[in-house]
Tab-separated table of C-alpha atoms in Angstrom:
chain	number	residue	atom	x	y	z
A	1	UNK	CA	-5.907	-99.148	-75.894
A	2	UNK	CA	-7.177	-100.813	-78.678
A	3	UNK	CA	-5.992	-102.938	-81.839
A	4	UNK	CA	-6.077	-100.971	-84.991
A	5	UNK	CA	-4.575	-103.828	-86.840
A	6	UNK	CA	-5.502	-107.922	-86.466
A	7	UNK	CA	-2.320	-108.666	-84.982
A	8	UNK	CA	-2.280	-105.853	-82.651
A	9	UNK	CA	-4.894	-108.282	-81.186
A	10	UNK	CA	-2.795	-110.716	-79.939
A	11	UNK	CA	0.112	-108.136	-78.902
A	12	UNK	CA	-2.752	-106.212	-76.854
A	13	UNK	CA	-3.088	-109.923	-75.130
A	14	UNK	CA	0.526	-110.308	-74.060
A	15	UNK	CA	0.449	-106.968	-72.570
A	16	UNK	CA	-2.185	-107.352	-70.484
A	17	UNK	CA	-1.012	-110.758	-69.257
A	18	UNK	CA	2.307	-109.092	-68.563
A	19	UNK	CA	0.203	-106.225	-66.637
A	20	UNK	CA	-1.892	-108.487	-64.820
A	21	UNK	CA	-4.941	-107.447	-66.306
A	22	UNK	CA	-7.902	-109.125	-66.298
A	23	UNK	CA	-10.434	-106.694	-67.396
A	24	UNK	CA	-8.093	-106.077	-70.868
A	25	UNK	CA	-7.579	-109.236	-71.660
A	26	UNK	CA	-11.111	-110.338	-71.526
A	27	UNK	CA	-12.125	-106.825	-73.281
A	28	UNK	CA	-10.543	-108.431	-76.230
A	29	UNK	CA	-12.928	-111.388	-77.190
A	30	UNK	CA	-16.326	-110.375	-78.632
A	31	UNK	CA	-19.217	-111.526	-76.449
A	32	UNK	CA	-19.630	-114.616	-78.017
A	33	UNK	CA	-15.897	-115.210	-78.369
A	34	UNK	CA	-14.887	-119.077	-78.078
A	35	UNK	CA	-11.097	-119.733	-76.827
A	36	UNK	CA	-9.597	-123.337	-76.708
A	37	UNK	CA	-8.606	-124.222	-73.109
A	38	UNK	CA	-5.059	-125.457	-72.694
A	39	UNK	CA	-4.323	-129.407	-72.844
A	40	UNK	CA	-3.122	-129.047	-69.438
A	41	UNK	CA	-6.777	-127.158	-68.476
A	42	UNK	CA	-8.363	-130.075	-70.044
A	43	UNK	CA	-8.642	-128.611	-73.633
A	44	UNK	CA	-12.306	-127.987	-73.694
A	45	UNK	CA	-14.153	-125.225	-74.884
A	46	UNK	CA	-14.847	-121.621	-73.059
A	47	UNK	CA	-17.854	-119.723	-75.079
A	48	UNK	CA	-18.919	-116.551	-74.364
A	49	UNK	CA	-17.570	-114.105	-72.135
A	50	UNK	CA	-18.254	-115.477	-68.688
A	51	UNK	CA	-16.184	-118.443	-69.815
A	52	UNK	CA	-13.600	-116.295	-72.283
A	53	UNK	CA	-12.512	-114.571	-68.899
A	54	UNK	CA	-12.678	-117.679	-66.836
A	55	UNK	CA	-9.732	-118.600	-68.809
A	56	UNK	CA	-8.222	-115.520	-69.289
A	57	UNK	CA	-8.250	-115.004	-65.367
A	58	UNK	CA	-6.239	-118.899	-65.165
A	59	UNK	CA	-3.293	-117.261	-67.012
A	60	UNK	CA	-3.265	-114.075	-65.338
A	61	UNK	CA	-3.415	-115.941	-61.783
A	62	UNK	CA	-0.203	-117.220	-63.437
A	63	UNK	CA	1.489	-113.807	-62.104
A	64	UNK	CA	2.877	-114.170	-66.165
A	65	UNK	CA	5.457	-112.805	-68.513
A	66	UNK	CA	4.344	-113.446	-71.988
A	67	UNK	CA	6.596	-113.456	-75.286
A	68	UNK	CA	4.853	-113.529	-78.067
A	69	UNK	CA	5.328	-113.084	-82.334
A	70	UNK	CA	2.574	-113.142	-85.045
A	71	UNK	CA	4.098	-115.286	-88.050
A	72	UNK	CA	1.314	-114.248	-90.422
A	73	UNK	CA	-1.896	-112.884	-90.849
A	74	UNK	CA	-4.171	-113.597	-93.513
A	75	UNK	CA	-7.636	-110.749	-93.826
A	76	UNK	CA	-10.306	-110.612	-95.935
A	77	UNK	CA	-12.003	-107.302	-95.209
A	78	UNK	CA	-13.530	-107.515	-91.483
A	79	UNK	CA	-12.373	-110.821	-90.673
A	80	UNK	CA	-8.764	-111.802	-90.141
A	81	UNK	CA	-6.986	-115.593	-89.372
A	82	UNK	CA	-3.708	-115.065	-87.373
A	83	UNK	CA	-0.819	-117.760	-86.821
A	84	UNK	CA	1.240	-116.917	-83.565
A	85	UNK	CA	3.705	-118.396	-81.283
A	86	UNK	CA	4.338	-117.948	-77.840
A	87	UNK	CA	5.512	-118.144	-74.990
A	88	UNK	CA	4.139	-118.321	-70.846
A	89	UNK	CA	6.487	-118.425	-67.823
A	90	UNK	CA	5.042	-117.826	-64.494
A	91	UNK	CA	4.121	-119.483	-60.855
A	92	UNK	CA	1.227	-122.212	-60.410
A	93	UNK	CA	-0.863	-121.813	-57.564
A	94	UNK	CA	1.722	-124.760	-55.651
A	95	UNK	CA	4.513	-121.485	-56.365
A	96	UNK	CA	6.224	-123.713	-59.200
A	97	UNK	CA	7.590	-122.297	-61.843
A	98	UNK	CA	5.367	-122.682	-65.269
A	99	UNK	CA	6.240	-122.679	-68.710
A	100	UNK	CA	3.282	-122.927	-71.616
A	101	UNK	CA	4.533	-122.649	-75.069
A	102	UNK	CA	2.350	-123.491	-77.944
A	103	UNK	CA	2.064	-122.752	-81.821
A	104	UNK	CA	-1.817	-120.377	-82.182
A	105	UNK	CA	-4.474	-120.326	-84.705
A	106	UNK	CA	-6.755	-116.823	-84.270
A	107	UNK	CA	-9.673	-115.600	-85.824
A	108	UNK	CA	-10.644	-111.977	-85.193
A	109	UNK	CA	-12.802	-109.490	-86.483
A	110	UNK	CA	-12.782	-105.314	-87.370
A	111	UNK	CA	-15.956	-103.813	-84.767
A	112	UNK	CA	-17.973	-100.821	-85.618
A	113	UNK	CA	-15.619	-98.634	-83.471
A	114	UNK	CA	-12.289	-100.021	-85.729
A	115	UNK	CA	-10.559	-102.189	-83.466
A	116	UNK	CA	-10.130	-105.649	-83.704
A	117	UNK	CA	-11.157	-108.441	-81.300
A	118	UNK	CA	-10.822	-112.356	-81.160
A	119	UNK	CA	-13.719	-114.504	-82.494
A	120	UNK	CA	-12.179	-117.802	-82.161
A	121	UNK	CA	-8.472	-118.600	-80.123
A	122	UNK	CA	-6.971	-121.743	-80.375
A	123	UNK	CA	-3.789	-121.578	-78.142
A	124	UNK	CA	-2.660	-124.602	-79.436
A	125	UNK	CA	-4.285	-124.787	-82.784
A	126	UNK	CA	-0.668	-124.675	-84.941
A	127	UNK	CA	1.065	-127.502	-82.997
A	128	UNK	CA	2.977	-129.958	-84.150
A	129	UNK	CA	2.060	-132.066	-82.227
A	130	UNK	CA	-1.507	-132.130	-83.610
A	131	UNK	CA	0.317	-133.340	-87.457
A	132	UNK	CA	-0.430	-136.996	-88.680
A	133	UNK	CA	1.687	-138.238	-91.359
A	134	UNK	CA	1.018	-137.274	-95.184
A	135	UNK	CA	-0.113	-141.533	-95.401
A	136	UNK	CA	-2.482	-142.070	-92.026
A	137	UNK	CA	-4.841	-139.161	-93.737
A	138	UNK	CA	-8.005	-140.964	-93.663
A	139	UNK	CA	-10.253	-140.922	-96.898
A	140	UNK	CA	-13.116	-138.571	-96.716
A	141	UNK	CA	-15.728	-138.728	-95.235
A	142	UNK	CA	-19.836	-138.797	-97.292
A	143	UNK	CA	-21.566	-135.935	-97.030
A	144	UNK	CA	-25.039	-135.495	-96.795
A	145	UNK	CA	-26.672	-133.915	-100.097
């Protein structure tokens, strides 16, 4: 299956968490894809697709049941920015129970074939968490000419 619109993108994501599917849910970054590893993974970033499914195969290991809604997307012609929010409940590898929940920022693009893949994910990108306050915006900084 693949994602005929940008958000479909992210939808096509939950599913194959849900499913347990590795091979889908790395199928859906390009191969230079970056994706924003969790706080709790250390928050670093994955590039490329050996790394994009690295990632991909920590929340499917999860044994997951994602919920999932796209608040907006915002395209201009083969490039789209999408705002999600979501949801992750599942079992850590100590058979825990796990909940992940954060606010997404993702960037994807239209291929050649039509469908849509992820350029950039940032999990975690929308939080609230990441606000400062209106005042402790620092001034800009110079930039080189």
């Amino acid at each position: 299956m693949h994602a005929t619109r940008p958000e479909d993108v992210d939808y096509l994501l939950a599913h194959a968490f849900n499913a347990n599917d590795l091979d889908t849910a790395t199928n859906l970054y390009e191969q230079g894809a970056s994706v924003r590893r969790l706080p709790e993974a250390g928050g670093t970033l994955a590039t490329g697709s050996v790394a994009v499914r690295e990632v991909m195969a920590s929340y499917v290991g999860l044994n997951p049941r994602m919920e999932l809604i796209v608040h907006h997307v915002t395209q201009s012609g083969d490039i789209a920015l999408l705002r999600s929010q979501w949801r992750i409940t599942g079992t850590g590898p100590d058979g825990e129970t796990v909940e992940l929940k954060h606010h997404g920022c993702e960037v994807v693009r239209k291929q050649a074939d039509g469908s849509w893949r992820f350029v950039i994910d940032h999990p975690f990108g929308a939080d609230s968490e990441l606000a400062i306050d209106y005042d402790a915006i620092p001034e800009l900084p110079e930039i080189a000419s």
